[in-house]
Coordinates of C-alpha atoms in Angstrom, one line a residue:
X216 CA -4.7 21.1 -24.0
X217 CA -5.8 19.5 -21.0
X218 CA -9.8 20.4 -21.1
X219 CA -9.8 19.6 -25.6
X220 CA -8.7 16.1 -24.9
X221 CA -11.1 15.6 -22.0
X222 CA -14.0 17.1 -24.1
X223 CA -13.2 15.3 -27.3
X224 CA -12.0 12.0 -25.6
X225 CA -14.8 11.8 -23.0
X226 CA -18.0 13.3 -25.2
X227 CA -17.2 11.8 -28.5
X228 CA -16.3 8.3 -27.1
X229 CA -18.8 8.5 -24.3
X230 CA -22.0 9.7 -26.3
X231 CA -21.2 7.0 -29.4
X232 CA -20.5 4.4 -26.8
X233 CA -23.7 4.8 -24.6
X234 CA -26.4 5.3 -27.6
X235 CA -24.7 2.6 -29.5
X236 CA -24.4 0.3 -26.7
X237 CA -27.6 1.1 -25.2
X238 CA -29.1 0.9 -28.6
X239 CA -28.1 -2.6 -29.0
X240 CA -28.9 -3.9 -25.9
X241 CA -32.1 -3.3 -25.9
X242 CA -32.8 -4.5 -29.7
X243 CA -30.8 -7.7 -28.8
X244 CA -31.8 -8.7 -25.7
X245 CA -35.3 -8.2 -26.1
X246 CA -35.2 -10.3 -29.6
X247 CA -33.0 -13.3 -28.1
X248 CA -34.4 -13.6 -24.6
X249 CA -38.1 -12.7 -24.9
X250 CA -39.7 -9.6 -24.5
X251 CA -40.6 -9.4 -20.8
X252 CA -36.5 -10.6 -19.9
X253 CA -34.7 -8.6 -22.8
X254 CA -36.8 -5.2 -21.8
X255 CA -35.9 -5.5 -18.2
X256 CA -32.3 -6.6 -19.0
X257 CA -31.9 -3.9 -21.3
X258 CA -34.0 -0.7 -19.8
X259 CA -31.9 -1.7 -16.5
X260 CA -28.7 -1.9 -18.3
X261 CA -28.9 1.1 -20.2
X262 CA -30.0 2.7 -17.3
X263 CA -27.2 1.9 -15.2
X264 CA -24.7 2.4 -17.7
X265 CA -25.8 5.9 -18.8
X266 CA -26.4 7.4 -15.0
X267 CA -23.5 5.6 -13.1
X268 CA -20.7 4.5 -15.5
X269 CA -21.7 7.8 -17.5
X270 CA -21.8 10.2 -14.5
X271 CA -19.0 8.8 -13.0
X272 CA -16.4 8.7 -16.2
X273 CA -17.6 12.3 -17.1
X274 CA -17.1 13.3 -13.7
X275 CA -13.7 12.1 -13.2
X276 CA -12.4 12.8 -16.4
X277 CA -13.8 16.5 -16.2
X278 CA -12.9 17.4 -12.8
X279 CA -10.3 15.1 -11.1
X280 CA -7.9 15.0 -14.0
X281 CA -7.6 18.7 -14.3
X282 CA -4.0 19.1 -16.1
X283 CA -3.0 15.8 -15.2
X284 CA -3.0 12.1 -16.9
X285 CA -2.4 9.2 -15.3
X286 CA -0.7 6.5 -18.0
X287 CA -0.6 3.4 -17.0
X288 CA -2.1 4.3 -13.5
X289 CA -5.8 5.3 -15.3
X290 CA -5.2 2.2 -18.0
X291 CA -8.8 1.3 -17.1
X292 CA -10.3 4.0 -18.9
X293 CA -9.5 3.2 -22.3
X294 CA -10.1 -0.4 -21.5
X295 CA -13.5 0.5 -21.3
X296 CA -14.1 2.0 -24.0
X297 CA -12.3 -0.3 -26.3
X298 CA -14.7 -3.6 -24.8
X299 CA -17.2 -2.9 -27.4
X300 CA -15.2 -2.0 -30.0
X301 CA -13.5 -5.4 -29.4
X302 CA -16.7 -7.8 -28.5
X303 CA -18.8 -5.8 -30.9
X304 CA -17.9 -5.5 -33.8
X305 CA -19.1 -8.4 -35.7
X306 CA -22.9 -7.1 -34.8
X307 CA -21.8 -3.6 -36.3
X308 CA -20.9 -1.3 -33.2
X309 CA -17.6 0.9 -34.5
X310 CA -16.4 4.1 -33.7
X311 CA -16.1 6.9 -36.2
X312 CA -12.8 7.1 -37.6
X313 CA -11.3 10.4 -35.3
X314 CA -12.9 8.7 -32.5
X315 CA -11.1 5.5 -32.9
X316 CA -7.8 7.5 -33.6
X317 CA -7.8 9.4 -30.8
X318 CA -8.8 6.1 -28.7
X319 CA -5.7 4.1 -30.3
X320 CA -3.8 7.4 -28.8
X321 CA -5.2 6.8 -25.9
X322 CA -4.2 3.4 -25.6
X323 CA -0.4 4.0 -26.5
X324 CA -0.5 6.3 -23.6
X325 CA -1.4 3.6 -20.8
X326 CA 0.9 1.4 -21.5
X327 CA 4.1 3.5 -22.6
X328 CA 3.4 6.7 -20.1
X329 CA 3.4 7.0 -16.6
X330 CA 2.1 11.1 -15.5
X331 CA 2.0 13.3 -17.5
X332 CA 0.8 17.1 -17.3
X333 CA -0.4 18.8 -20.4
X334 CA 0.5 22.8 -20.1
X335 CA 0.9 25.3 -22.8
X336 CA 3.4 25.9 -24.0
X337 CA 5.1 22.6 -22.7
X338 CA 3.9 19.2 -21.5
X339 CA 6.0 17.4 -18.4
X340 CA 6.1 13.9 -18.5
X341 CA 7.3 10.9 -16.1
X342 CA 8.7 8.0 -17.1
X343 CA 7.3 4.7 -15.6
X344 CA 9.6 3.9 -12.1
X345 CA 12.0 1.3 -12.2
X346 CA 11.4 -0.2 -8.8
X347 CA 7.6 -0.1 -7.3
X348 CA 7.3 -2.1 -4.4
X349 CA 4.2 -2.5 -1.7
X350 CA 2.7 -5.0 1.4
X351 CA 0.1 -7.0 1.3
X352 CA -2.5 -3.8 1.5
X353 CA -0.9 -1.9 -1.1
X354 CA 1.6 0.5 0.7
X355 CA 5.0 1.7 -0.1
X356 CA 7.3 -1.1 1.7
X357 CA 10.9 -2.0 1.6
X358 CA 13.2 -3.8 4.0
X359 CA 16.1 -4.1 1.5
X360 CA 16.2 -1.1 -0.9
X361 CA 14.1 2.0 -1.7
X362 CA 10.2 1.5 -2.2
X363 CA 10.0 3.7 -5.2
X364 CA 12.7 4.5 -7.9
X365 CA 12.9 6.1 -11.0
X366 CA 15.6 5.8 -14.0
X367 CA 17.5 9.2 -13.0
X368 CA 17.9 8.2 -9.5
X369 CA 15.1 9.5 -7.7
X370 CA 13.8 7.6 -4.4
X371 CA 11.7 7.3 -2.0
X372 CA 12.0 4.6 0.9
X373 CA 9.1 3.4 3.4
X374 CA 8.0 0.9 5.3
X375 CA 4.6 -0.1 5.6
X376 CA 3.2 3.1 4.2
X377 CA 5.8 5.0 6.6
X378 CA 8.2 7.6 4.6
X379 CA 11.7 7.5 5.8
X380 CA 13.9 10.5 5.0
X381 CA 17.3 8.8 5.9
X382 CA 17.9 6.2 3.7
X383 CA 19.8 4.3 6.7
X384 CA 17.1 3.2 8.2
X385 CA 16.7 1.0 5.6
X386 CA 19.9 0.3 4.0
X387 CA 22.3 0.8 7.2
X388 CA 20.4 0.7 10.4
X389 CA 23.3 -0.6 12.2
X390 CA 24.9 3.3 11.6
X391 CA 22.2 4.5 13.5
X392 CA 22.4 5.4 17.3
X393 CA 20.1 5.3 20.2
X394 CA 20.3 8.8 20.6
X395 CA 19.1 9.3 17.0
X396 CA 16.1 7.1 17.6
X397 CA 15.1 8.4 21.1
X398 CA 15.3 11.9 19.2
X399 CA 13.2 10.9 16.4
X400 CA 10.1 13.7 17.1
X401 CA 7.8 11.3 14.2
X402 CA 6.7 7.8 16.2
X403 CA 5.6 6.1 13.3
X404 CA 8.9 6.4 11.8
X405 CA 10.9 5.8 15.4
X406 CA 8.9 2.7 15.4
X407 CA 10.4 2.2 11.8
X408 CA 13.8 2.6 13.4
X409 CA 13.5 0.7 16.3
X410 CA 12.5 -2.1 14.4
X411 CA 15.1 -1.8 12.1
X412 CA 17.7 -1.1 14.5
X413 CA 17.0 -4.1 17.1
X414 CA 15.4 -4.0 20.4
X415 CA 17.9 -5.7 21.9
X416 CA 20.7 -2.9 21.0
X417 CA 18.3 -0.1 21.9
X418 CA 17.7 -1.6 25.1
X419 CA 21.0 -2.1 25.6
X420 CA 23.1 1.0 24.5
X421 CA 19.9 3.8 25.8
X422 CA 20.3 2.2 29.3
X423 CA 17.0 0.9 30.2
X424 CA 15.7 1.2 33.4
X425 CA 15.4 -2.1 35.3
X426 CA 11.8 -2.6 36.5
X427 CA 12.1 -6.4 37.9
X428 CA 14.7 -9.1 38.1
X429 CA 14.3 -13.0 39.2
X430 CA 15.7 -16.7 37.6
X431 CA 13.4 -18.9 35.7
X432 CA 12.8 -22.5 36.7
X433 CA 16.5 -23.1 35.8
X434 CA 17.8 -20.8 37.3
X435 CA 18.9 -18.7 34.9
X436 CA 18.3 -14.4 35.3
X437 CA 15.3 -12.5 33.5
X438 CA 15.0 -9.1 33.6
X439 CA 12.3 -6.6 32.6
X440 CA 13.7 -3.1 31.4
X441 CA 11.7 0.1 30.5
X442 CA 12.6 2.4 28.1
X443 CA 10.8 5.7 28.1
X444 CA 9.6 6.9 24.6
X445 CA 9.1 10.6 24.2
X446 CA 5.5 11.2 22.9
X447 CA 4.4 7.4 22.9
X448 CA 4.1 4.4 25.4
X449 CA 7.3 3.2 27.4
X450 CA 9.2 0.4 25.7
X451 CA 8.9 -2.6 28.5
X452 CA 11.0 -5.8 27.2
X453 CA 12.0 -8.9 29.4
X454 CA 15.2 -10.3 28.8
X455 CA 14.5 -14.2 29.0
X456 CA 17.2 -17.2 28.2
X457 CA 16.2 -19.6 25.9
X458 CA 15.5 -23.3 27.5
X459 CA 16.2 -24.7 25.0
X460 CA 20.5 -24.9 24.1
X461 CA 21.8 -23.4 20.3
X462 CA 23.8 -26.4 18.4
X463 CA 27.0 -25.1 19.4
X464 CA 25.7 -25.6 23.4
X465 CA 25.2 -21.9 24.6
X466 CA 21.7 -20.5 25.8
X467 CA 20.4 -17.6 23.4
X468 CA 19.1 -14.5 24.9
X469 CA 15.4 -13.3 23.8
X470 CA 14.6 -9.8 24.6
X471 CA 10.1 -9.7 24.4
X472 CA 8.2 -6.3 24.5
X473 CA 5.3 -6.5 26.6
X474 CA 2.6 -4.2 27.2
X475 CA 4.1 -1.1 29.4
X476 CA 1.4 -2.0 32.2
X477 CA 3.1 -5.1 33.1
X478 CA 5.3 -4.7 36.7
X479 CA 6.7 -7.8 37.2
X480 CA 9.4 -10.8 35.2
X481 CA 6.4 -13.6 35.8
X482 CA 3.8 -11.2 34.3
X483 CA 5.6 -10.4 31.6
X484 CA 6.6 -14.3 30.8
X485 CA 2.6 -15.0 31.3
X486 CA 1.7 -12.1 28.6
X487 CA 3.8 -13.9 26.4
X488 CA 1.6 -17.1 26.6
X489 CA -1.6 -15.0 26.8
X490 CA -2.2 -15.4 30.8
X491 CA -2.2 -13.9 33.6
X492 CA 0.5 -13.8 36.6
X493 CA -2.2 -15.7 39.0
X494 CA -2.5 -18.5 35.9
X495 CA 0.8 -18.7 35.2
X496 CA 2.2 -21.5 37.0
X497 CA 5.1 -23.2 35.5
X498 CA 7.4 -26.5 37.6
X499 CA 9.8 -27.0 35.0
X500 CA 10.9 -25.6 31.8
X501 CA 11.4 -27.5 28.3

C-alpha cells in the first residue's frame, strides 16, 4: 500500500506537473519577456525544477517514507503540487481527473492526520497531539507541563531538547532530593534537575564543601562552596548578601555558580562582573 501511493502520487503528479509546467514556462516567458530573457528564464527554470525539485521529491517520497506518512508534518508536499493547479489554471494547466482525486486525498491527509503507517492487512494511525511545545530553536521544552501530549494520555516531558523520564522534575521538583540528583548517571538531565530543583537547596542539603570564606565591604559573610559532580565539572557557587535591603528590611541571599577554577570569595565576586581578582577593587558597596 505504501509503494502504490508513492508510485501513483509521486509519478503521475510529478511527470504532469514538470512537462506541463516546464512546458509553459518556456512558451510564456519567452513570448512576454523577449526571446533572449524568456529562453534563459525558462531553460534555467525548467532545468532546476526537473533535476533538483524532481530528484529531490522522488527521492524522498521513494526512499525516506518507506511505510510511513507524515500528515500534517509533510503538509508541504501537496502544497506543491497543488501551486499550479491553483495559479494556473486560467492559462490551462489541470490535472487529469484520478490525479486531481488522489491529490484532494492527499490534501485531506495533511491537515486531518498526523503519522500514519500503511501495512497490509492494517493501517496504524496517530492522531495529531494535543500539547506540542518547543524553545526558541525548535526543541521539545516545558517548565510547567509535559512537552508533548496526545488525547489518550501519552507524554513526554523535556527541557531544552533534554528527555526527562520522571515527570517530577518538571512538575514537582521540590519532591526530589540531593541524593537523587547527585545519583543521576545522565548530566544533561542532572543539569535539568539541578536547575529545576535550586542551587541554593542542593548546595545546601548535599553539604558542600567550603572552599573560601571572607565579609564584603559591609561586612557581611560570603562563602564559596564546591560541590563535586560525578562525571562533570565541580559545582562552585558563592554565597553573597544582597547590598541592597528587600522592602520588608532583611538582606536576601544570592548563591552565583562560578567557573570551578576560581579559589578564592574576591575571585569569584570579580567573575561575576567579568574581571579579574587583581582588577577587582571595590571601597564601598551600593
Amino acid at each position: 500500500l505504501g509503494s502504490q501511493l508513492r508510485s501513483q502520487l509521486g509519478s503521475q503528479l510529478g511527470s504532469q506537473l514538470y512537462s506541463q509546467l516546464g512546458s509553459q514556462l518556456r512558451s510564456q516567458l519567452g513570448s512576454q519577456l523577449g526571446s533572449q530573457l524568456g529562453s534563459q528564464l525558462s531553460s534555467q527554470l525548467y532545468s532546476q525544477l526537473r533535476s533538483q525539485l524532481g530528484s529531490q521529491l522522488r527521492s524522498q517520497l521513494g526512499s525516506q517514507l518507506g511505510v510511513r506518512w507524515g500528515g500534517g508534518w509533510w503538509s508541504w508536499y501537496p502544497a506543491f503540487y497543488s501551486w499550479p493547479e491553483v495559479h494556473l489554471a486560467d492559462q490551462g494547466f489541470e490535472y487529469d481527473k484520478e490525479a486531481s482525486e488522489r491529490l484532494g486525498l492527499w490534501r485531506q491527509d495533511a491537515e486531518n492526520a498526523h503519522w500514519w503507517f500503511p501495512y497490509k492487512p492494517l493501517i496504524l494511525a496517530s492522531d495529531r497531539p494535543t500539547t506540542l511545545q518547543v524553545d526558541e530553536e525548535g526543541r521539545l521544552h516545558s517548565q510547567t507541563g509535559p512537552a508533548l501530549q496526545y488525547a489518550d494520555g501519552y507524554s513526554l516531558y523535556a527541557s531544552h531538547g533534554v528527555r526527562l523520564d520522571d515527570r517530577r522534575i518538571i512538575e514537582a521538583p521540590e519532591t526530589l532530593t540531593s541524593a537523587e540528583i547527585l545519583g543521576e548517571q545522565n548530566v544533561e538531565v542532572r543539569r535539568v534537575m539541578i536547575e529545576q530543583f535550586g542551587i541554593d537547596r542542593l548546595m545546601s542539603e548535599a553539604a558542600a564543601v567550603l572552599v573560601d570564606a571572607d565579609v564584603d565591604t559591609h561586612g557581611r559573610p560570603r562563602e564559596l562552596r564546591r560541590l563535586p559532580m560525578p562525571g562533570d565539572e565541580d559545582v562552585l557557587v558563592i554565597q553573597v548578601v544582597n547590598s541592597s535591603p528587600e522592602p520588608d528590611g532583611h538582606f536576601k541571599d544570592y548563591w552565583l555558580r562560578v567557573p570551578p577554577t576560581v579559589s578564592t570569595c574576591v575571585e569569584a565576586v570579580a567573575w561575576t562582573f567579568d574581571m579579574t581578582e587583581s582588577d577587582y577593587r571595590v571601597a564601598i558597596e551600593t
